[in-house]
MMTF fields as JSON, N, C-alpha, C and O atoms, coordinates in Angstrom:
{
  "mmtfVersion": "1.0.0",
  "mmtfProducer": "UNKNOWN",
  "numBonds": 615,
  "numAtoms": 616,
  "numGroups": 154,
  "numChains": 1,
  "numModels": 1,
  "chainsPerModel": [1],
  "groupsPerChain": [154],
  "chainIdList": ["A"],
  "bondAtomList": [4, 2, 8, 6, 12, 10, 16, 14, 20, 18, 24, 22, 28, 26, 32, 30, 36, 34, 40, 38, 44, 42, 48, 46, 52, 50, 56, 54, 60, 58, 64, 62, 68, 66, 72, 70, 76, 74, 80, 78, 84, 82, 88, 86, 92, 90, 96, 94, 100, 98, 104, 102, 108, 106, 112, 110, 116, 114, 120, 118, 124, 122, 128, 126, 132, 130, 136, 134, 140, 138, 144, 142, 148, 146, 152, 150, 156, 154, 160, 158, 164, 162, 168, 166, 172, 170, 176, 174, 180, 178, 184, 182, 188, 186, 192, 190, 196, 194, 200, 198, 204, 202, 208, 206, 212, 210, 216, 214, 220, 218, 224, 222, 228, 226, 232, 230, 236, 234, 240, 238, 244, 242, 248, 246, 252, 250, 256, 254, 260, 258, 264, 262, 268, 266, 272, 270, 276, 274, 280, 278, 284, 282, 288, 286, 292, 290, 296, 294, 300, 298, 304, 302, 308, 306, 312, 310, 316, 314, 320, 318, 324, 322, 328, 326, 332, 330, 336, 334, 340, 338, 344, 342, 348, 346, 352, 350, 356, 354, 360, 358, 364, 362, 368, 366, 372, 370, 376, 374, 380, 378, 384, 382, 388, 386, 392, 390, 396, 394, 400, 398, 404, 402, 408, 406, 412, 410, 416, 414, 420, 418, 424, 422, 428, 426, 432, 430, 436, 434, 440, 438, 444, 442, 448, 446, 452, 450, 456, 454, 460, 458, 464, 462, 468, 466, 472, 470, 476, 474, 480, 478, 484, 482, 488, 486, 492, 490, 496, 494, 500, 498, 504, 502, 508, 506, 512, 510, 516, 514, 520, 518, 524, 522, 528, 526, 532, 530, 536, 534, 540, 538, 544, 542, 548, 546, 552, 550, 556, 554, 560, 558, 564, 562, 568, 566, 572, 570, 576, 574, 580, 578, 584, 582, 588, 586, 592, 590, 596, 594, 600, 598, 604, 602, 608, 606, 612, 610],
  "bondOrderList": [1, 1, 1, 1, 1, 1, 1, 1, 1, 1, 1, 1, 1, 1, 1, 1, 1, 1, 1, 1, 1, 1, 1, 1, 1, 1, 1, 1, 1, 1, 1, 1, 1, 1, 1, 1, 1, 1, 1, 1, 1, 1, 1, 1, 1, 1, 1, 1, 1, 1, 1, 1, 1, 1, 1, 1, 1, 1, 1, 1, 1, 1, 1, 1, 1, 1, 1, 1, 1, 1, 1, 1, 1, 1, 1, 1, 1, 1, 1, 1, 1, 1, 1, 1, 1, 1, 1, 1, 1, 1, 1, 1, 1, 1, 1, 1, 1, 1, 1, 1, 1, 1, 1, 1, 1, 1, 1, 1, 1, 1, 1, 1, 1, 1, 1, 1, 1, 1, 1, 1, 1, 1, 1, 1, 1, 1, 1, 1, 1, 1, 1, 1, 1, 1, 1, 1, 1, 1, 1, 1, 1, 1, 1, 1, 1, 1, 1, 1, 1, 1, 1, 1, 1],
  "groupList": [{"groupName": "UNK", "atomNameList": ["N", "CA", "C", "O"], "elementList": ["N", "C", "C", "O"], "formalChargeList": [0, 0, 0, 0], "bondAtomList": [1, 0, 2, 1, 3, 2], "bondOrderList": [1, 1, 2], "singleLetterCode": "X", "chemCompType": "L-PEPTIDE LINKING"}],
  "groupTypeList": [0, 0, 0, 0, 0, 0, 0, 0, 0, 0, 0, 0, 0, 0, 0, 0, 0, 0, 0, 0, 0, 0, 0, 0, 0, 0, 0, 0, 0, 0, 0, 0, 0, 0, 0, 0, 0, 0, 0, 0, 0, 0, 0, 0, 0, 0, 0, 0, 0, 0, 0, 0, 0, 0, 0, 0, 0, 0, 0, 0, 0, 0, 0, 0, 0, 0, 0, 0, 0, 0, 0, 0, 0, 0, 0, 0, 0, 0, 0, 0, 0, 0, 0, 0, 0, 0, 0, 0, 0, 0, 0, 0, 0, 0, 0, 0, 0, 0, 0, 0, 0, 0, 0, 0, 0, 0, 0, 0, 0, 0, 0, 0, 0, 0, 0, 0, 0, 0, 0, 0, 0, 0, 0, 0, 0, 0, 0, 0, 0, 0, 0, 0, 0, 0, 0, 0, 0, 0, 0, 0, 0, 0, 0, 0, 0, 0, 0, 0, 0, 0, 0, 0, 0, 0],
  "groupIdList": [1, 2, 3, 4, 5, 6, 7, 8, 9, 10, 11, 12, 13, 14, 15, 16, 17, 18, 19, 20, 21, 22, 23, 24, 25, 26, 27, 28, 29, 30, 31, 32, 33, 34, 35, 36, 37, 38, 39, 40, 41, 42, 43, 44, 45, 46, 47, 48, 49, 50, 51, 52, 53, 54, 55, 56, 57, 58, 59, 60, 61, 62, 63, 64, 65, 66, 67, 68, 69, 70, 71, 72, 73, 74, 75, 76, 77, 78, 79, 80, 81, 82, 83, 84, 85, 86, 87, 88, 89, 90, 91, 92, 93, 94, 95, 96, 97, 98, 99, 100, 101, 102, 103, 104, 105, 106, 107, 108, 109, 110, 111, 112, 113, 114, 115, 116, 117, 118, 119, 120, 121, 122, 123, 124, 125, 126, 127, 128, 129, 130, 131, 132, 133, 134, 135, 136, 137, 138, 139, 140, 141, 142, 143, 144, 145, 146, 147, 148, 149, 150, 151, 152, 153, 154],
  "secStructList": [7, 7, 3, 3, 3, 3, 3, 7, 7, 1, 1, 2, 2, 2, 2, 2, 2, 2, 2, 2, 2, 2, 2, 2, 7, 1, 1, 1, 3, 3, 3, 3, 3, 3, 3, 3, 7, 7, 7, 5, 6, 6, 5, 7, 6, 6, 7, 3, 3, 7, 4, 4, 4, 4, 2, 2, 2, 2, 2, 2, 2, 2, 2, 6, 6, 6, 7, 1, 1, 6, 6, 1, 1, 1, 1, 7, 3, 3, 3, 3, 3, 3, 3, 1, 7, 2, 2, 2, 2, 2, 2, 2, 2, 2, 2, 2, 2, 6, 7, 1, 3, 3, 3, 3, 3, 7, 7, 7, 7, 7, 2, 2, 2, 2, 2, 2, 6, 7, 7, 2, 2, 2, 2, 2, 6, 6, 6, 7, 1, 1, 3, 3, 3, 3, 3, 7, 7, 7, 7, 7, 1, 7, 7, 7, 7, 7, 7, 7, 7, 7, 7, 6, 6, 7],
  "xCoordList": [18.023, 16.782, 17.476, 17.993, 17.307, 18.333, 17.213, 17.519, 15.86, 14.984, 13.761, 13.492, 12.888, 11.476, 10.917, 11.529, 9.358, 8.244, 7.279, 6.734, 6.744, 5.899, 4.499, 4.917, 3.406, 2.491, 1.881, 1.405, 1.631, 1.165, -0.006, 0.019, -0.888, -2.002, -1.993, -3.108, -0.905, -0.516, -1.398, -1.52, -2.072, -2.833, -1.696, -0.488, -2.391, -1.792, -1.371, -0.183, -1.993, -1.423, -0.248, 0.352, -0.092, 0.835, 2.281, 3.254, 1.988, 3.281, 3.461, 4.639, 2.408, 3.144, 3.687, 4.287, 3.468, 4.018, 5.243, 6.094, 5.711, 6.942, 7.836, 9.058, 7.225, 7.889, 8.018, 8.737, 7.551, 8.068, 9.053, 9.88, 8.742, 10.139, 11.394, 12.54, 11.25, 12.664, 13.235, 14.428, 12.392, 13.041, 13.641, 14.762, 13.024, 12.915, 14.181, 15.027, 14.189, 15.408, 15.941, 15.634, 16.987, 17.665, 18.828, 19.258, 19.24, 20.352, 19.929, 20.669, 18.669, 18.072, 17.488, 17.245, 17.244, 16.432, 14.963, 14.476, 14.245, 13.025, 12.354, 12.547, 11.52, 10.635, 9.337, 8.679, 8.514, 7.644, 6.334, 6.508, 5.118, 4.584, 3.011, 2.161, 2.884, 1.341, 0.574, 1.042, -0.725, -1.168, -2.741, -3.737, -2.584, -3.855, -5.02, -4.723, -6.137, -6.843, -8.325, -9.473, -7.838, -8.545, -9.434, -9.011, -10.714, -11.342, -10.335, -9.505, -10.861, -9.743, -10.308, -11.452, -9.082, -9.426, -8.919, -8.452, -9.145, -8.754, -7.276, -6.897, -6.594, -5.042, -4.688, -5.279, -3.513, -2.855, -2.554, -1.718, -3.177, -2.694, -1.212, -0.543, -0.659, 0.681, 1.62, 2.847, 0.889, 1.745, 2.344, 1.652, 3.593, 4.31, 4.116, 4.332, 3.696, 3.548, 4.693, 5.536, 4.592, 5.867, 5.845, 4.932, 6.563, 6.407, 6.424, 5.639, 7.17, 7.208, 5.932, 5.811, 4.813, 3.386, 2.709, 1.637, 3.492, 3.396, 4.494, 4.482, 5.397, 6.354, 5.728, 6.233, 4.693, 4.386, 3.892, 4.075, 3.156, 2.344, 3.618, 3.688, 4.628, 5.427, 6.379, 6.837, 6.573, 7.398, 6.817, 7.535, 5.588, 4.691, 5.108, 5.66, 4.814, 4.665, 6.382, 6.595, 7.399, 8.66, 8.843, 9.499, 8.402, 8.878, 8.18, 8.766, 6.978, 6.45, 6.856, 6.243, 8.258, 8.763, 9.939, 10.563, 10.628, 12.093, 12.788, 13.945, 12.034, 12.928, 12.579, 11.627, 13.079, 12.248, 12.28, 11.354, 13.101, 13.087, 13.606, 14.03, 13.795, 14.073, 15.821, 16.43, 16.481, 17.894, 18.602, 19.79, 17.823, 18.203, 19.083, 18.89, 20.207, 21.115, 19.938, 18.771, 20.603, 19.59, 19.543, 20.333, 18.177, 17.842, 17.581, 17.063, 17.999, 17.797, 16.315, 15.746, 15.797, 14.129, 13.872, 14.281, 12.917, 12.817, 11.111, 10.494, 10.596, 9.125, 8.76, 9.466, 7.522, 7.117, 5.477, 4.891, 4.847, 3.662, 3.449, 4.198, 1.919, 1.43, -0.235, -1.01, -0.567, -2.054, -2.749, -2.357, -3.614, -4.224, -5.244, -5.939, -5.146, -5.703, -4.437, -3.433, -4.782, -4.08, -3.21, -1.99, -4.328, -3.954, -3.139, -2.134, -2.839, -2.389, -0.782, 0.195, -0.917, 0.077, 1.238, 2.422, 0.714, 1.29, 2.12, 3.335, 1.238, 1.736, 2.806, 3.828, 2.509, 3.519, 4.697, 5.77, 4.656, 5.99, 6.648, 7.76, 6.05, 6.78, 7.752, 8.877, 7.008, 7.49, 8.829, 9.773, 8.608, 9.693, 10.657, 11.723, 10.618, 11.813, 12.295, 13.524, 11.853, 12.359, 12.775, 13.862, 11.787, 11.876, 11.934, 11.475, 12.269, 12.587, 11.059, 10.402, 10.781, 9.346, 8.682, 9.088, 7.54, 6.397, 5.279, 4.448, 5.356, 4.736, 3.838, 4.205, 2.316, 1.085, 0.296, 0.33, -0.683, -1.671, -2.865, -2.918, -3.786, -5.114, -6.229, -6.172, -7.293, -8.428, -9.375, -10.446, -9.207, -9.652, -11.272, -12.077, -11.731, -13.057, -13.786, -13.187, -14.924, -15.764, -17.174, -17.698, -17.668, -18.877, -19.147, -18.214, -20.187, -20.78, -19.866, -19.713, -19.166, -18.103, -16.867, -16.135, -16.754, -15.595, -16.043, -15.263, -17.542, -17.81, -18.033, -17.96, -18.329, -18.677, -17.383, -17.411, -15.944, -15.361, -13.893, -12.884, -14.248, -12.718, -11.852, -11.985, -10.621, -9.459, -8.31, -8.156, -7.369, -6.474, -5.071, -4.078, -5.252, -4.485, -4.586, -3.69, -6.015, -6.554, -6.486, -6.484, -6.427, -6.441, -5.031, -4.842, -4.061, -2.6, -1.667, -0.531, -2.188, -1.322, -0.87, 0.304, -1.708, -1.361, -0.382, 0.422, -0.498, 0.172, 1.493, 2.273, 1.91, 3.02, 4.013, 3.833, 5.562, 6.512, 7.681, 8.74, 6.964, 8.086, 7.291, 6.255, 7.865, 7.332, 6.395, 6.854, 5.528, 4.481, 4.217, 3.947, 4.306, 3.855, 2.481, 2.454, 1.617, 0.095, -0.034, -0.036, -0.117, -0.585, -1.896, -2.435, -2.481, -3.195, -3.841, -3.759, -4.477, -4.915, -6.17, -7.036, -6.163, -7.185, -8.3, -8.358, -9.054, -10.834, -11.21, -11.954, -10.653, -11.129, -12.195, -12.919, -12.765, -14.104, -15.139, -15.021, -16.256, -17.6, -17.805, -17.677, -18.157, -18.057, -20.108, -21.209, -19.384, -20.63, -21.67, -21.228, -22.994, -24.02, -24.906, -25.444, -25.313, -26.322, -27.597, -28.18, -27.826, -29.498, -30.322, -29.957, -31.61, -32.667, -32.315, -31.654, -32.595, -32.045, -32.869, -34.077, -32.246, -33.044, -32.697, -31.701, -33.664, -33.386, -33.572, -34.432, -32.7, -32.834, -34.136, -35.093, -33.984, -35.305, -36.291, -37.358, -35.757, -36.31, -36.124, -36.662],
  "yCoordList": [2.565, 1.411, 1.06, 1.789, -0.76, -1.528, -1.731, -1.757, -1.882, -2.348, -1.63, -1.195, -1.506, -1.315, -1.863, -1.969, -2.364, -2.886, -2.235, -1.536, -2.146, -1.175, -2.181, -2.683, -2.383, -2.615, -1.89, -0.882, -2.141, -1.374, -1.601, -2.5, -0.913, -1.121, -0.047, 0.208, 0.861, 1.874, 3.121, 3.859, 3.199, 4.483, 5.567, 5.362, 6.92, 7.92, 7.206, 7.356, 6.672, 6.302, 5.234, 4.98, 4.675, 3.939, 4.768, 4.71, 5.503, 6.47, 7.355, 7.631, 7.999, 8.593, 7.437, 7.814, 6.085, 5.21, 5.096, 5.065, 5.022, 4.7, 5.941, 5.79, 7.296, 8.3, 8.447, 9.404, 7.804, 7.902, 7.045, 7.28, 5.789, 4.806, 5.251, 4.982, 5.75, 6.526, 7.37, 7.223, 8.506, 9.128, 8.644, 9.075, 7.619, 6.584, 5.823, 5.64, 5.381, 4.187, 4.445, 3.82, 5.674, 6.257, 5.118, 5.106, 4.292, 3.621, 2.236, 1.606, 1.579, -0.054, -0.329, 0.421, -1.558, -2.106, -1.791, -1.595, -1.781, -1.559, -2.521, -2.548, -3.326, -4.174, -3.909, -3.624, -3.895, -3.557, -4.752, -5.443, -4.961, -6.097, -5.749, -5.096, -6.21, -6.051, -7.452, -8.493, -7.369, -8.64, -8.734, -8.031, -9.696, -9.583, -10.432, -11.551, -9.951, -9.956, -11.033, -10.668, -12.121, -13.203, -14.144, -14.445, -14.729, -15.477, -17.032, -17.576, -17.369, -18.522, -19.666, -19.867, -20.284, -21.319, -21.313, -22.25, -19.502, -19.396, -19.656, -20.148, -19.46, -19.694, -20.01, -19.689, -20.746, -21.065, -19.869, -19.094, -19.574, -18.35, -18.353, -19.371, -16.975, -16.996, -17.475, -17.477, -17.91, -17.844, -16.819, -15.81, -16.61, -15.953, -15.719, -16.598, -14.439, -14.347, -13.489, -12.946, -13.458, -12.638, -11.239, -10.736, -10.397, -8.964, -8.467, -7.538, -8.862, -8.505, -7.966, -6.972, -8.758, -8.303, -7.042, -6.584, -6.559, -5.483, -4.192, -3.269, -4.211, -3.54, -1.969, -1.037, -1.825, -0.471, 0.253, 1.446, -0.775, -0.087, 0.123, 1.279, -0.703, -0.538, 0.793, 1.569, 0.884, 1.684, 3.316, 4.314, 3.302, 4.709, 4.983, 6.041, 3.832, 4.136, 4.665, 5.695, 3.9, 4.566, 5.718, 6.5, 6.178, 7.261, 8.787, 9.859, 8.455, 9.415, 9.574, 10.224, 8.672, 8.801, 9.285, 9.356, 9.79, 10.364, 8.828, 8.566, 7.945, 6.872, 6.294, 5.521, 6.419, 5.729, 4.219, 3.639, 3.565, 2.1, 1.583, 2.581, 0.604, -0.332, -0.137, -0.169, 0.047, -0.037, 1.24, 1.207, 2.514, 3.564, 3.512, 2.63, 4.65, 4.742, 4.956, 5.334, 4.623, 4.63, 3.351, 2.419, 3.459, 1.849, 0.888, 1.14, -0.184, -1.518, -1.499, -1.175, -1.908, -1.926, -3.219, -3.497, -4.072, -5.786, -5.319, -4.666, -5.77, -6.026, -7.28, -8.111, -7.684, -8.996, -8.832, -7.756, -10.019, -9.811, -11.118, -12.073, -11.131, -12.355, -12.519, -11.57, -13.67, -13.804, -14.486, -15.494, -13.861, -14.192, -12.997, -12.177, -13.119, -12.077, -11.454, -12.002, -10.03, -9.049, -8.904, -8.821, -8.902, -8.991, -9.881, -9.31, -11.379, -12.493, -12.27, -12.435, -11.832, -12.048, -10.679, -10.765, -9.568, -8.395, -8.826, -8.631, -9.621, -9.854, -11.146, -11.168, -12.044, -13.119, -12.764, -13.199, -12.052, -11.223, -10.754, -11.24, -9.581, -9.053, -10.153, -9.972, -11.002, -11.953, -12.989, -13.56, -12.982, -13.433, -12.783, -13.261, -11.384, -10.675, -10.247, -10.316, -9.842, -9.202, -7.686, -7.212, -7.077, -5.764, -4.468, -4.786, -3.646, -2.658, -1.751, -1.432, -1.501, -0.862, -1.4, -1.738, -1.329, -1.52, -0.103, 0.25, 0.501, 1.23, 1.384, 1.443, 1.535, 1.452, 2.409, 3.044, 2.475, 3.526, 3.005, 1.855, 3.765, 3.659, 4.484, 5.682, 3.572, 4.427, 4.933, 5.181, 5.196, 5.964, 5.601, 6.53, 4.259, 4.35, 4.257, 4.019, 4.452, 4.437, 4.021, 3.723, 4.003, 3.598, 2.318, 1.523, 2.15, 1.399, 0.67, -0.55, 1.73, 1.046, 0.397, -0.436, 0.818, 0.158, -1.306, -2.208, -1.292, -2.63, -3.733, -4.938, -3.172, -3.755, -4.109, -5.298, -3.453, -3.415, -3.928, -4.526, -3.464, -3.836, -2.858, -1.967, -3.174, -2.329, -3.179, -3.84, -3.11, -4.205, -3.394, -4.015, -2.285, -1.665, -2.07, -2.368, -1.975, -2.35, -3.704, -4.223, -4.383, -5.973, -5.92, -6.192, -5.603, -6.053, -5.439, -5.878, -4.446, -3.505, -4.351, -4.394, -4.947, -5.405, -6.698, -7.111, -7.383, -8.568, -8.437, -9.385, -7.093, -7.086, -6.901, -6.197, -7.598, -7.871, -6.708, -6.788, -5.499, -4.389, -2.94, -2.922, -1.968, -0.611, -0.288, -0.503, 0.051, 0.483, 2.011, 2.791, 2.284, 3.672, 3.791, 3.503, 4.156, 3.951, 5.585, 6.578, 5.556, 7.047, 7.133, 6.051, 8.324, 8.213, 9.454, 10.395, 9.552, 10.914, 11.207, 10.394, 12.906, 13.43, 13.2, 13.39, 12.797, 12.603, 14.118, 14.28, 15.12, 16.317, 16.982, 16.271, 18.301, 18.893, 18.186, 17.743, 18.287, 17.879, 18.92, 20.129, 18.318, 19.021, 19.837, 19.398, 21.418, 22.334, 21.924, 21.486, 21.864, 21.568, 22.378, 22.7, 22.859, 24.07, 23.642, 22.558, 24.608, 24.731, 25.155, 25.359, 25.393, 26.356, 27.51, 27.823, 28.412, 29.926, 30.517, 30.31, 31.545, 32.382, 34.014, 34.655, 34.218, 35.932, 37.013, 36.916, 38.02, 38.693, 39.031, 39.305, 38.949, 39.017, 37.96, 38.104, 36.687, 35.559, 34.854, 33.776],
  "zCoordList": [10.027, 9.553, 8.269, 7.423, 8.368, 7.235, 6.161, 4.969, 6.596, 5.202, 5.522, 6.642, 4.282, 4.559, 3.462, 2.399, 3.693, 3.258, 2.764, 3.618, 1.566, 1.616, 0.675, -0.369, 0.905, 0.318, -0.411, 0.111, -2.059, -2.719, -3.626, -4.466, -3.491, -5.031, -5.835, -6.289, -6.26, -6.928, -7.065, -8.042, -5.688, -5.436, -5.212, -5.337, -4.81, -4.521, -2.866, -2.581, -2.092, -0.891, -0.659, 0.386, -1.958, -2.267, -2.243, -1.492, -3.328, -3.302, -2.207, -1.981, -1.287, -0.231, 0.845, 1.851, 0.614, 1.819, 1.218, 2.107, 0.187, -0.464, -0.251, -0.253, -0.047, 0.153, 1.547, 1.834, 2.553, 3.637, 4.239, 5.12, 3.449, 3.82, 2.72, 3.082, 1.732, 1.21, 2.105, 2.371, 2.782, 3.894, 4.933, 5.202, 5.768, 6.935, 6.794, 7.669, 5.492, 5.257, 3.935, 2.92, 4.037, 2.75, 2.322, 1.169, 3.194, 2.939, 2.595, 1.838, 3.115, 3.212, 2.094, 1.148, 2.249, 0.788, 1.114, 2.228, -0.307, 0.113, -0.868, -2.084, -0.146, -0.764, -1.075, -0.075, -2.461, -2.617, -2.975, -3.979, -2.193, -2.384, -3.021, -2.416, -4.069, -4.636, -4.508, -4.97, -3.794, -3.309, -4.335, -4.156, -5.291, -5.997, -5.105, -4.686, -4.878, -4.0, -4.614, -4.864, -4.682, -5.503, -4.738, -3.622, -5.153, -4.273, -4.033, -4.762, -2.714, -2.132, -3.294, -3.701, -3.625, -4.626, -5.911, -6.557, -6.378, -7.782, -7.897, -8.96, -7.184, -7.35, -5.69, -4.659, -5.93, -4.655, -3.882, -4.347, -2.643, -1.43, -1.383, -1.204, -1.581, -0.913, -2.389, -2.295, -3.859, -4.855, -5.184, -5.048, -5.654, -6.259, -7.969, -8.803, -8.247, -9.635, -10.094, -9.38, -11.331, -12.071, -11.925, -12.58, -11.266, -11.155, -12.433, -12.628, -13.455, -15.122, -15.515, -16.231, -14.948, -15.506, -14.98, -15.375, -14.039, -13.329, -13.516, -12.702, -14.608, -14.792, -14.914, -14.288, -15.703, -16.03, -14.678, -14.439, -13.726, -12.668, -11.742, -11.325, -11.324, -10.624, -11.009, -10.171, -12.447, -12.857, -12.814, -12.886, -12.701, -12.468, -11.22, -10.921, -10.237, -8.735, -8.436, -7.797, -8.931, -8.64, -9.184, -8.496, -10.424, -11.247, -10.254, -10.1, -9.786, -8.967, -7.373, -6.526, -7.176, -5.946, -6.016, -4.958, -7.353, -7.258, -7.749, -7.42, -8.49, -8.754, -9.994, -9.882, -11.27, -12.454, -12.373, -12.94, -11.825, -12.203, -10.95, -10.367, -10.247, -9.333, -9.352, -8.283, -10.54, -10.842, -10.467, -10.144, -10.503, -10.181, -8.847, -8.011, -8.666, -7.543, -6.256, -6.356, -5.212, -3.92, -3.443, -3.591, -2.658, -2.083, -3.205, -4.293, -2.78, -3.712, -3.444, -2.401, -4.59, -4.616, -5.469, -6.596, -4.433, -4.855, -5.049, -4.208, -6.225, -6.331, -6.302, -6.872, -5.597, -5.221, -5.716, -5.6, -6.266, -6.483, -6.011, -6.217, -5.076, -4.614, -4.72, -4.602, -4.924, -4.742, -3.413, -2.826, -3.172, -1.974, -1.138, -1.74, 0.439, 0.814, 1.395, 1.85, 1.246, 1.358, 2.723, 2.862, 3.748, 5.054, 5.181, 5.606, 5.039, 5.039, 4.767, 5.499, 3.426, 2.586, 2.931, 2.604, 3.567, 4.272, 5.313, 5.342, 6.472, 7.438, 7.336, 8.022, 6.552, 6.156, 5.468, 5.888, 4.491, 3.92, 5.036, 5.247, 6.117, 6.883, 8.115, 8.582, 8.29, 9.224, 8.274, 8.82, 7.173, 6.511, 6.387, 6.775, 5.765, 5.657, 6.9, 6.899, 7.941, 9.13, 9.009, 9.339, 8.515, 8.008, 9.339, 10.436, 9.226, 10.386, 10.348, 11.339, 9.133, 9.09, 7.78, 6.669, 8.383, 7.39, 6.951, 7.787, 5.818, 5.363, 4.683, 3.509, 4.861, 3.971, 4.411, 5.466, 3.175, 3.334, 3.907, 4.344, 3.926, 4.491, 3.746, 3.469, 3.466, 2.874, 3.592, 3.037, 4.957, 6.011, 5.732, 5.782, 5.442, 5.344, 6.858, 7.907, 6.741, 7.946, 7.872, 6.799, 8.771, 9.287, 7.936, 7.821, 7.099, 6.391, 5.589, 5.543, 4.843, 3.825, 4.513, 3.978, 5.588, 6.212, 6.959, 7.264, 7.171, 7.602, 6.457, 6.696, 5.118, 4.022, 3.525, 3.208, 3.26, 2.563, 3.497, 3.121, 4.678, 5.736, 5.413, 4.575, 6.411, 6.301, 6.566, 7.592, 5.398, 5.567, 6.515, 6.892, 6.692, 7.724, 9.295, 10.085, 9.47, 10.799, 10.894, 12.011, 9.875, 10.087, 10.613, 11.798, 9.854, 9.876, 11.05, 11.229, 11.804, 12.606, 13.701, 14.067, 14.158, 15.691, 15.293, 16.13, 13.836, 13.901, 13.315, 13.399, 12.583, 12.455, 13.235, 14.228, 12.937, 13.759, 14.092, 14.715, 13.342, 13.317, 13.766, 14.43, 13.355, 13.339, 12.072, 10.95, 12.171, 11.085, 10.863, 11.777, 9.78, 9.522, 8.585, 7.388, 9.177, 8.195, 7.659, 8.386, 6.477, 6.371, 5.392, 5.164, 4.774, 3.574, 3.256, 4.046, 2.176, 1.906, 2.586, 2.907, 2.828, 3.62, 2.639, 1.425, 3.394, 2.453, 1.899, 0.931, 2.575, 2.104, 2.415, 3.112, 2.177, 2.776, 1.747, 0.605, 2.716, 2.022, 0.871, 1.058, -0.427, -1.443, -1.177, -0.845, -1.673, -1.712, -2.484, -3.546, -2.419, -3.176, -3.378, -2.318, -4.234, -4.503, -3.816, -3.82, -3.319, -2.736, -3.547, -4.705, -3.164, -3.991, -3.913, -2.923, -4.803, -4.799, -4.17, -4.294, -3.207, -2.121, -2.386, -2.723, -2.147, -2.388, -1.25, -0.375, -1.355, -0.05, 0.282, -0.442, 1.956, 2.642, 2.871, 3.469, 2.245, 2.533, 4.067, 4.319]
}
């Protein structure tokens, strides 16, 4: 593979997606995209913003995946920040960049929270023009909640 693209929100899911691209695209370029999900009309949709405004966030993300800064040896890393709908921006950049792989995390929402908040991964998966790697953190077991005290023989 020659190039990978990772939409990031600076969460653990983003870190895992970046790890996956680093494994699958060890020599290719990696582009990281952060999308500011702002209301329509607040800024021009698709407007490129200055990645320097997010240097700390991108630096922490890269440090957590084995590269302290984009200039470190290994795949070239480019950081991109845009405003607008995350789904539209991800699909648009994927089509512009002609990537071999898009890797992104999924919050694994279900039920009412998915209906209210949506799923960017589900929104874009059928529209991306390349291979897609979707990962996520395990929601984990249900927490154990103490019940009323019981005594032997009850």
